[in-house]
Each structure stands twice: as C-alpha cells, then as structure tokens.
Amino acid sequence: MFEEFVKNKIDRETGTVFNLSEITKEQIVKSDISDFTKNYFLIEFDSHSGRDEIAELISKSNKLYFNYTIRPKWTLQTFLFKNFESRPPNDLLNKLNYFPFYKFYSDSIQSFINESSPIFVTKTELSSIIDNTNNAIYGKLTNDISNIKIKNFFLQIFLLKYESEINYNLESSVPYSFIKIFLEDKSYNQLTDKFTGIRDFSEDDEISLKDIIKILTDKYSSATKEETSSPENYGIVPDFTGKEKVTGEIIKTEEQVEVELPAEVSKAKLEIPIYSRELSQAQKESHETDAESENNISFQIKNIKDLFEDKQSEKILDRIYSSDILKRERSYEKLSSFKTWFEASNHLKEIFLSNDVDIYNKEVVKFVNTLNEYFKKQE
C-alpha cells in the first residue's frame, strides 16, 4: 500500500515536471508539484541535469517527504545523522533546509545550537530536543482539545493525499496506519490507545477526519453529525499547520539516506539511494569504527588513549593535536578524569578551536564518535 501510494505521487509529479515548456527552477516553483518537492529542487537542482537525474530527484524527494510527514522524529534522526552518533551543527542546520514544514522541530534544534554553541551535536541530544518539542505540542493539543486543533494537528498527513487545504474537510480520509505511525513516532500512547479502544483497525482501513475528531474528543459513540460538522468549528490555526513558504536559498549537499517504513506496518521499503561514493565509503568506515568502539569500551579503561589503536592514535595526533604529543597526553589525562560527555565535549571544543581542527575530517568524526560512545556507557 505504501509503495503504491508513493509511486503514484512520484509518477504524477514526474509527468508535471516533464510537461513544462522549460525545466528551470523558476518554472518548477510555479508548477503544481508539492511545496516539499519544490524546496528539494531549490537545494538539489542543477541546470545541467538530464531527464533521468530530474526523475531521480523527484523520486528521492517524495520518499523523503512521505517518511518525514508520517514519522518526523525517526526521519530527522536518520537523515541528519545516518550511522554517526554526532554531527557538526552547521551540517545539521544545512540539512534542515530540506524540510519546509513542522518548523517547530527546526526552530528547536536551531535554538539549542545557538544557545549551546556545541562543536558537535549528538544523536541523543537531538532526540531529547525533539521529545521536548513533542511534549510541548501534546500539551497544546490536549489542553482544551478542540476540533480546530485536531484538524490542524493532522493537516500534513491529509495533505499527503489531498494536496491542498481546500480539499481537506470532515469527510476526508487517510489510511489508519498513517495516523498510527504519526502518533507512535511522537510517543503519544494515550492518543493511540483511544483508537485501539474503539476497535481493531487493519493496515488498509481508511479513517475520516470526522471520526478522528470524535475519537480524540471521546465522542465517538455519542456524537451526532451536527456536533462535528458545524462549519464555524473549523479553520486553520497557524500554531499547528507548520506551513512555510518555499525560499530561494540554495544549500549545497550531496548526502542522502535510506528511509524505510516500520516492518510491523509494512514490508515495503521506501529507499532514498546513496549516490555519493565518498559518503558510502564513510558510512562503511563508520560501521567498522562503531564495531571497534563496541569492543574497546566494553570494559572500564584507565586512560582514554586505550580506546584507540596505535595507527589511529597517530592520525589523531596529526589531525587534532597538531603533532604535539605533550598536548595529546595532557588532553587524554583530562578526558580520562571526566565522568560525562558534557564535560568531555566542552574540553574538545577548546581543543578544536585552539588547534583549528577540521571537524568534517573523517578521522576527527571517528574520534568524537568513539568518545561519545564511551561516555554514554559511563553515565
């Protein structure tokens, strides 16, 4: 079901783009494709792209769009971090430009980075930021819950199918599995329980906005049509739409990520292929490093230097400590005395700034990931 749903949208948007008199950014922005695909093109489009490359961009965009819409937390973690445990903040901020709605996530992440000025942001920190944002949204939604709030809360889910707010009304329906995944991604278990308490929904069951409102307001068994269909009860509240205008800012990046739906919901995989050889190699090396890290930190070490093989230590000495052995030993002593990643990351920030370290270098990334994994196990 999911595969077919996305394929139909890809085919429709591909046809729209290829029917343009001229395939340029300006023409694409004026076309009838989704805002998400338009934004994706503003970032990725190359005027020299051929038809196959353009079709591939549309496919990647729609797969990312679908996953981000129904499970934003999972998609952000996967897309922003891939197999790494930490990433430079500018890398995260650039990638957030791919997502023109649910801006409360982007805003929260940016606020954290602006306030903390971290050298690296960890996946754990990002997860905490998103969880806190979801808790705030839950409070707004459930405090004096109303038809308007519910309608706007699920707006992006329904726009997957109806594409325009004009077509979105009480009779609009989407597969229940979309609603289920969306709520589970936010850990809104109390809301999910309201649906399962009514009846057993199958994966393919459609559920209307009208019934969603009845269920979440506890009126499913007693509500009348008049109670839930009064026109004045519906409108768009900015706090919950999350819609933003597409901007013309172009962020250059070639990283993509595989995105798939949960196995318990569907066996169909929606993949965004890796098309950078360098990134593929980096991911492979990251997997190897993660495995090495697991072996190295399975016991309590006495000194941080024990986390690294001799060959890696030489690279660390060169890339991070400017080939100054005394600097490295003093730094290792400090790191060995720390109990938390917070302490360690602040120390690394000082080292990186004073030694003008290239935080995008793969050896530096491996170094940080290994330390992050070690301290996470100690806390």
Tab-separated table of C-alpha atoms in Angstrom:
chain	number	residue	atom	x	y	z
A	1	MET	CA	0.000	0.000	0.000
A	2	PHE	CA	2.717	2.486	0.996
A	3	GLU	CA	4.855	1.704	-2.031
A	4	GLU	CA	1.933	2.210	-4.403
A	5	PHE	CA	0.870	5.419	-2.640
A	6	VAL	CA	4.295	6.992	-3.076
A	7	LYS	CA	4.807	5.635	-6.598
A	8	ASN	CA	1.582	7.255	-7.786
A	9	LYS	CA	2.703	10.610	-6.433
A	10	ILE	CA	6.148	10.261	-7.992
A	11	ASP	CA	4.609	9.420	-11.373
A	12	ARG	CA	2.198	12.365	-11.138
A	13	GLU	CA	4.909	14.894	-10.265
A	14	THR	CA	7.318	13.491	-12.844
A	15	GLY	CA	4.663	13.972	-15.506
A	16	THR	CA	4.022	17.532	-14.342
A	17	VAL	CA	7.697	18.496	-14.486
A	18	PHE	CA	8.347	16.865	-17.847
A	19	ASN	CA	5.347	18.669	-19.337
A	20	LEU	CA	6.845	22.065	-18.502
A	21	SER	CA	7.862	24.133	-21.502
A	22	GLU	CA	11.278	24.559	-19.928
A	23	ILE	CA	12.645	22.747	-16.875
A	24	THR	CA	14.187	25.517	-14.779
A	25	LYS	CA	13.989	26.342	-11.073
A	26	GLU	CA	11.642	29.204	-11.852
A	27	GLN	CA	9.270	27.004	-13.862
A	28	ILE	CA	9.374	24.238	-11.248
A	29	VAL	CA	8.477	26.667	-8.427
A	30	LYS	CA	5.490	27.874	-10.453
A	31	SER	CA	4.305	24.330	-11.219
A	32	ASP	CA	1.675	22.236	-9.417
A	33	ILE	CA	4.083	19.862	-7.680
A	34	SER	CA	4.193	19.823	-3.868
A	35	ASP	CA	5.949	22.528	-1.867
A	36	PHE	CA	8.257	19.855	-0.471
A	37	THR	CA	9.466	18.815	-3.948
A	38	LYS	CA	9.848	22.459	-4.971
A	39	ASN	CA	12.008	23.100	-1.916
A	40	TYR	CA	14.027	19.955	-2.629
A	41	PHE	CA	14.671	21.157	-6.185
A	42	LEU	CA	15.827	24.550	-4.934
A	43	ILE	CA	18.518	22.748	-2.957
A	44	GLU	CA	19.478	19.939	-5.323
A	45	PHE	CA	18.635	21.038	-8.869
A	46	ASP	CA	21.423	21.538	-11.384
A	47	SER	CA	20.602	23.296	-14.632
A	48	HIS	CA	22.679	20.680	-16.452
A	49	SER	CA	20.651	17.788	-15.049
A	50	GLY	CA	19.234	15.374	-17.612
A	51	ARG	CA	15.789	13.771	-17.586
A	52	ASP	CA	16.977	10.717	-15.657
A	53	GLU	CA	18.596	12.871	-12.976
A	54	ILE	CA	15.490	15.034	-12.677
A	55	ALA	CA	13.273	11.961	-12.355
A	56	GLU	CA	15.611	10.656	-9.655
A	57	LEU	CA	15.362	13.941	-7.726
A	58	ILE	CA	11.556	13.743	-7.802
A	59	SER	CA	11.679	10.152	-6.563
A	60	LYS	CA	14.069	10.931	-3.710
A	61	SER	CA	12.101	13.998	-2.694
A	62	ASN	CA	8.776	12.175	-2.488
A	63	LYS	CA	10.190	9.281	-0.496
A	64	LEU	CA	11.747	11.689	1.982
A	65	TYR	CA	8.533	13.757	2.057
A	66	PHE	CA	6.353	10.750	2.803
A	67	ASN	CA	8.549	9.485	5.634
A	68	TYR	CA	9.061	12.921	7.175
A	69	THR	CA	5.316	13.587	7.130
A	70	ILE	CA	4.223	10.443	8.932
A	71	ARG	CA	7.197	9.960	11.267
A	72	PRO	CA	9.271	13.129	11.519
A	73	LYS	CA	11.374	12.177	14.557
A	74	TRP	CA	12.646	8.942	13.021
A	75	THR	CA	13.296	10.611	9.674
A	76	LEU	CA	15.197	13.557	11.162
A	77	GLN	CA	17.416	11.243	13.198
A	78	THR	CA	18.101	9.040	10.172
A	79	PHE	CA	18.575	11.813	7.621
A	80	LEU	CA	20.615	14.151	9.817
A	81	PHE	CA	22.908	11.559	11.404
A	82	LYS	CA	22.912	8.406	9.244
A	83	ASN	CA	25.298	5.996	11.003
A	84	PHE	CA	27.094	8.661	13.019
A	85	GLU	CA	26.463	9.387	16.680
A	86	SER	CA	27.321	13.069	16.349
A	87	ARG	CA	27.488	15.708	13.619
A	88	PRO	CA	28.797	19.287	13.300
A	89	PRO	CA	25.986	21.792	13.958
A	90	ASN	CA	26.342	23.547	10.589
A	91	ASP	CA	25.861	20.231	8.842
A	92	LEU	CA	22.571	19.727	10.707
A	93	LEU	CA	21.385	23.276	10.065
A	94	ASN	CA	22.074	22.954	6.337
A	95	LYS	CA	20.156	19.684	6.125
A	96	LEU	CA	17.179	21.146	7.962
A	97	ASN	CA	16.600	23.289	4.875
A	98	TYR	CA	15.170	20.200	3.170
A	99	PHE	CA	12.125	20.370	5.453
A	100	PRO	CA	9.728	23.293	4.784
A	101	PHE	CA	7.110	22.303	7.389
A	102	TYR	CA	6.976	21.078	11.007
A	103	LYS	CA	9.224	24.084	11.550
A	104	PHE	CA	8.897	23.757	15.313
A	105	TYR	CA	11.495	20.948	15.102
A	106	SER	CA	13.938	23.025	13.061
A	107	ASP	CA	13.425	26.031	15.325
A	108	SER	CA	14.054	23.985	18.474
A	109	ILE	CA	17.231	22.446	17.054
A	110	GLN	CA	18.497	25.832	15.903
A	111	SER	CA	17.752	27.404	19.304
A	112	PHE	CA	19.716	24.644	21.026
A	113	ILE	CA	22.692	25.192	18.720
A	114	ASN	CA	22.567	28.982	19.105
A	115	GLU	CA	22.378	28.790	22.891
A	116	SER	CA	24.915	25.982	23.438
A	117	SER	CA	27.384	26.638	20.597
A	118	PRO	CA	28.444	22.976	20.536
A	119	ILE	CA	31.300	21.698	18.370
A	120	PHE	CA	29.219	18.583	17.718
A	121	VAL	CA	25.566	17.707	18.317
A	122	THR	CA	24.883	14.121	19.351
A	123	LYS	CA	22.002	11.967	18.217
A	124	THR	CA	20.939	11.650	21.869
A	125	GLU	CA	20.758	15.426	22.194
A	126	LEU	CA	18.693	15.715	19.025
A	127	SER	CA	16.308	13.033	20.270
A	128	SER	CA	15.866	14.932	23.526
A	129	ILE	CA	15.176	18.197	21.665
A	130	ILE	CA	12.504	16.539	19.524
A	131	ASP	CA	10.950	14.792	22.539
A	132	ASN	CA	10.710	18.086	24.419
A	133	THR	CA	9.128	19.721	21.375
A	134	ASN	CA	6.632	16.877	21.064
A	135	ASN	CA	5.746	17.216	24.747
A	136	ALA	CA	5.028	20.912	24.233
A	137	ILE	CA	2.848	20.149	21.200
A	138	TYR	CA	0.994	17.471	23.154
A	139	GLY	CA	0.245	19.963	25.897
A	140	LYS	CA	-1.151	22.494	23.419
A	141	LEU	CA	-3.201	19.860	21.643
A	142	THR	CA	-4.749	18.156	24.673
A	143	ASN	CA	-5.254	21.235	26.841
A	144	ASP	CA	-8.834	22.101	25.972
A	145	ILE	CA	-8.717	19.867	22.894
A	146	SER	CA	-10.906	21.110	20.059
A	147	ASN	CA	-11.974	20.275	16.530
A	148	ILE	CA	-9.759	23.030	15.125
A	149	LYS	CA	-6.659	21.822	16.939
A	150	ILE	CA	-7.183	18.252	15.777
A	151	LYS	CA	-7.791	19.306	12.195
A	152	ASN	CA	-4.573	21.305	12.096
A	153	PHE	CA	-2.560	18.724	14.003
A	154	PHE	CA	-3.168	16.160	11.236
A	155	LEU	CA	-3.050	18.656	8.360
A	156	GLN	CA	0.195	17.412	6.778
A	157	ILE	CA	-0.963	13.791	6.969
A	158	PHE	CA	-4.084	14.608	4.974
A	159	LEU	CA	-2.174	16.806	2.530
A	160	LEU	CA	-0.248	13.695	1.500
A	161	LYS	CA	-3.451	12.542	-0.137
A	162	TYR	CA	-5.440	15.725	-0.822
A	163	GLU	CA	-2.502	18.077	-1.601
A	164	SER	CA	-4.495	21.256	-0.938
A	165	GLU	CA	-6.187	22.589	2.188
A	166	ILE	CA	-9.158	23.471	0.010
A	167	ASN	CA	-9.838	19.747	-0.440
A	168	TYR	CA	-9.389	18.951	3.252
A	169	ASN	CA	-12.700	18.607	5.130
A	170	LEU	CA	-14.600	16.454	7.590
A	171	GLU	CA	-15.190	13.686	5.067
A	172	SER	CA	-11.518	13.472	4.062
A	173	SER	CA	-9.946	10.160	4.991
A	174	VAL	CA	-6.485	8.569	5.122
A	175	PRO	CA	-5.266	5.057	5.956
A	176	TYR	CA	-5.400	4.487	9.707
A	177	SER	CA	-1.789	3.251	9.558
A	178	PHE	CA	-0.697	6.817	8.700
A	179	ILE	CA	-2.321	8.087	11.897
A	180	LYS	CA	-0.907	5.227	13.948
A	181	ILE	CA	2.679	5.751	12.790
A	182	PHE	CA	2.399	9.520	13.245
A	183	LEU	CA	1.253	9.193	16.866
A	184	GLU	CA	3.722	6.434	17.721
A	185	ASP	CA	6.612	8.460	16.337
A	186	LYS	CA	5.728	11.135	18.911
A	187	SER	CA	5.165	8.545	21.677
A	188	TYR	CA	1.595	9.794	22.106
A	189	ASN	CA	0.484	6.487	23.593
A	190	GLN	CA	-2.600	7.900	25.277
A	191	LEU	CA	-3.925	9.114	21.934
A	192	THR	CA	-3.088	5.842	20.193
A	193	ASP	CA	-4.956	3.979	22.933
A	194	LYS	CA	-8.097	5.972	22.150
A	195	PHE	CA	-8.153	4.451	18.653
A	196	THR	CA	-7.363	0.893	19.712
A	197	GLY	CA	-10.015	1.177	22.411
A	198	ILE	CA	-12.691	1.745	19.770
A	199	ARG	CA	-11.981	-1.229	17.507
A	200	ASP	CA	-9.228	-3.153	15.767
A	201	PHE	CA	-8.107	-1.223	12.714
A	202	SER	CA	-6.384	-3.040	9.885
A	203	GLU	CA	-3.472	-1.542	7.958
A	204	ASP	CA	-5.643	-0.637	4.971
A	205	ASP	CA	-8.625	0.782	6.880
A	206	GLU	CA	-9.466	4.372	5.958
A	207	ILE	CA	-10.465	6.746	8.740
A	208	SER	CA	-12.128	10.097	8.212
A	209	LEU	CA	-11.257	13.381	9.896
A	210	LYS	CA	-14.761	13.383	11.341
A	211	ASP	CA	-14.165	10.047	13.108
A	212	ILE	CA	-10.699	11.080	14.263
A	213	ILE	CA	-12.221	14.133	15.943
A	214	LYS	CA	-14.930	12.033	17.583
A	215	ILE	CA	-12.392	9.519	18.903
A	216	LEU	CA	-9.937	12.077	20.283
A	217	THR	CA	-12.692	14.133	21.919
A	218	ASP	CA	-14.261	10.969	23.392
A	219	LYS	CA	-17.483	11.478	21.436
A	220	TYR	CA	-17.230	8.542	19.062
A	221	SER	CA	-20.193	6.617	20.446
A	222	SER	CA	-22.483	9.571	21.142
A	223	ALA	CA	-21.569	12.381	18.735
A	224	THR	CA	-24.086	13.385	16.116
A	225	LYS	CA	-23.262	14.620	12.665
A	226	GLU	CA	-24.350	18.129	13.632
A	227	GLU	CA	-21.983	18.205	16.598
A	228	THR	CA	-18.907	17.542	14.467
A	229	SER	CA	-19.723	19.165	11.159
A	230	SER	CA	-20.615	22.725	12.054
A	231	PRO	CA	-18.596	24.916	9.629
A	232	GLU	CA	-17.717	27.518	12.229
A	233	ASN	CA	-15.855	24.876	14.216
A	234	TYR	CA	-13.137	24.575	11.588
A	235	GLY	CA	-10.306	26.792	10.484
A	236	ILE	CA	-6.566	26.800	10.200
A	237	VAL	CA	-4.580	27.718	13.295
A	238	PRO	CA	-1.001	28.791	12.491
A	239	ASP	CA	0.444	27.076	15.559
A	240	PHE	CA	-0.397	23.676	14.153
A	241	THR	CA	-0.150	23.991	10.382
A	242	GLY	CA	3.596	24.288	10.304
A	243	LYS	CA	3.358	25.504	6.710
A	244	GLU	CA	6.132	27.773	5.474
A	245	LYS	CA	6.757	29.479	2.159
A	246	VAL	CA	9.419	27.917	-0.022
A	247	THR	CA	12.538	30.064	-0.045
A	248	GLY	CA	15.104	30.505	-2.758
A	249	GLU	CA	18.080	29.717	-0.556
A	250	ILE	CA	20.278	27.035	-2.068
A	251	ILE	CA	22.209	24.758	0.234
A	252	LYS	CA	24.770	22.548	-1.486
A	253	THR	CA	24.875	18.993	-0.210
A	254	GLU	CA	25.028	15.581	-1.818
A	255	GLU	CA	24.195	13.398	1.157
A	256	GLN	CA	21.124	11.201	1.063
A	257	VAL	CA	19.822	8.469	3.319
A	258	GLU	CA	17.872	5.246	3.178
A	259	VAL	CA	14.405	5.637	4.644
A	260	GLU	CA	12.033	2.768	5.223
A	261	LEU	CA	8.712	2.143	6.919
A	262	PRO	CA	8.456	0.089	10.097
A	263	ALA	CA	8.413	-3.655	9.441
A	264	GLU	CA	5.378	-4.154	11.668
A	265	VAL	CA	3.357	-1.814	9.475
A	266	SER	CA	4.577	-2.699	6.019
A	267	LYS	CA	7.276	-4.824	4.421
A	268	ALA	CA	7.658	-2.273	1.648
A	269	LYS	CA	10.883	-0.259	1.745
A	270	LEU	CA	10.992	3.298	0.512
A	271	GLU	CA	14.647	3.942	-0.152
A	272	ILE	CA	16.492	7.109	-0.949
A	273	PRO	CA	19.668	5.732	-2.556
A	274	ILE	CA	23.152	6.729	-1.569
A	275	TYR	CA	24.604	8.444	-4.619
A	276	SER	CA	27.876	9.718	-3.192
A	277	ARG	CA	30.761	7.241	-3.316
A	278	GLU	CA	32.568	9.222	-0.676
A	279	LEU	CA	29.572	9.064	1.648
A	280	SER	CA	29.113	5.325	1.056
A	281	GLN	CA	32.751	4.753	1.974
A	282	ALA	CA	32.418	6.994	5.036
A	283	GLN	CA	29.378	5.024	6.186
A	284	LYS	CA	31.226	1.749	5.696
A	285	GLU	CA	34.154	3.036	7.721
A	286	SER	CA	31.769	4.351	10.357
A	287	HIS	CA	30.233	0.877	10.728
A	288	GLU	CA	33.711	-0.575	11.202
A	289	THR	CA	34.585	2.128	13.711
A	290	ASP	CA	31.369	1.551	15.636
A	291	ALA	CA	32.174	-2.150	15.870
A	292	GLU	CA	35.698	-1.384	17.052
A	293	SER	CA	34.331	1.086	19.592
A	294	GLU	CA	31.941	-1.515	20.985
A	295	ASN	CA	34.869	-3.881	21.550
A	296	ASN	CA	37.093	-1.212	23.019
A	297	ILE	CA	34.640	0.243	25.505
A	298	SER	CA	33.147	-2.984	26.752
A	299	PHE	CA	35.441	-2.639	29.782
A	300	GLN	CA	36.397	0.199	32.093
A	301	ILE	CA	39.521	1.890	30.720
A	302	LYS	CA	42.151	3.643	32.792
A	303	ASN	CA	43.171	6.129	30.141
A	304	ILE	CA	41.373	7.469	27.098
A	305	LYS	CA	44.323	6.506	24.912
A	306	ASP	CA	43.358	2.849	25.411
A	307	LEU	CA	40.302	3.456	23.225
A	308	PHE	CA	42.456	3.845	20.127
A	309	GLU	CA	44.788	1.611	18.180
A	310	ASP	CA	48.304	2.895	17.549
A	311	LYS	CA	47.590	3.676	13.904
A	312	GLN	CA	44.501	5.695	14.789
A	313	SER	CA	46.360	7.472	17.588
A	314	GLU	CA	48.904	8.727	15.083
A	315	LYS	CA	46.154	10.163	12.911
A	316	ILE	CA	44.525	11.758	15.966
A	317	LEU	CA	47.870	13.275	16.924
A	318	ASP	CA	48.215	14.819	13.476
A	319	ARG	CA	44.600	15.924	12.820
A	320	ILE	CA	43.613	17.116	16.315
A	321	TYR	CA	46.714	17.864	18.367
A	322	SER	CA	48.922	19.433	15.667
A	323	SER	CA	51.502	16.623	16.070
A	324	ASP	CA	52.202	17.779	19.637
A	325	ILE	CA	52.481	14.617	21.760
A	326	LEU	CA	52.526	16.576	25.027
A	327	LYS	CA	49.271	18.316	24.095
A	328	ARG	CA	47.651	14.980	23.311
A	329	GLU	CA	48.789	13.367	26.570
A	330	ARG	CA	47.512	16.277	28.666
A	331	SER	CA	44.209	16.197	26.812
A	332	TYR	CA	43.890	12.432	27.309
A	333	GLU	CA	44.541	12.848	31.029
A	334	LYS	CA	41.743	15.400	31.285
A	335	LEU	CA	39.363	13.276	29.256
A	336	SER	CA	40.145	10.251	31.426
A	337	SER	CA	39.152	12.206	34.521
A	338	PHE	CA	35.764	13.258	33.152
A	339	LYS	CA	32.572	11.395	34.010
A	340	THR	CA	30.162	12.851	31.477
A	341	TRP	CA	30.015	13.633	27.770
A	342	PHE	CA	29.098	17.228	28.658
A	343	GLU	CA	32.484	17.717	30.336
A	344	ALA	CA	34.316	15.947	27.535
A	345	SER	CA	32.595	17.866	24.745
A	346	ASN	CA	33.437	21.217	26.354
A	347	HIS	CA	37.084	20.171	26.530
A	348	LEU	CA	37.037	19.076	22.875
A	349	LYS	CA	35.524	22.411	21.911
A	350	GLU	CA	38.544	24.184	23.397
A	351	ILE	CA	40.981	21.810	21.689
A	352	PHE	CA	39.307	22.103	18.293
A	353	LEU	CA	39.199	25.882	18.435
A	354	SER	CA	42.768	26.357	19.646
A	355	ASN	CA	44.200	23.872	17.099
A	356	ASP	CA	41.960	24.965	14.213
A	357	VAL	CA	40.687	21.396	13.738
A	358	ASP	CA	38.720	20.433	10.633
A	359	ILE	CA	35.641	18.943	12.291
A	360	TYR	CA	34.482	17.440	8.988
A	361	ASN	CA	37.593	15.287	8.654
A	362	LYS	CA	36.645	11.602	8.864
A	363	GLU	CA	39.335	10.863	11.472
A	364	VAL	CA	38.013	13.663	13.672
A	365	VAL	CA	34.460	12.347	13.296
A	366	LYS	CA	35.614	8.829	14.263
A	367	PHE	CA	37.459	10.245	17.274
A	368	VAL	CA	34.405	12.136	18.518
A	369	ASN	CA	32.034	9.212	17.928
A	370	THR	CA	34.273	6.835	19.872
A	371	LEU	CA	34.497	9.242	22.820
A	372	ASN	CA	30.767	9.933	22.720
A	373	GLU	CA	30.004	6.207	22.813
A	374	TYR	CA	32.413	5.692	25.688
A	375	PHE	CA	30.964	8.439	27.881
A	376	LYS	CA	27.381	7.391	27.118
A	377	LYS	CA	28.206	3.984	28.607
A	378	GLN	CA	29.759	5.568	31.677
A	379	GLU	CA	26.823	7.849	32.511
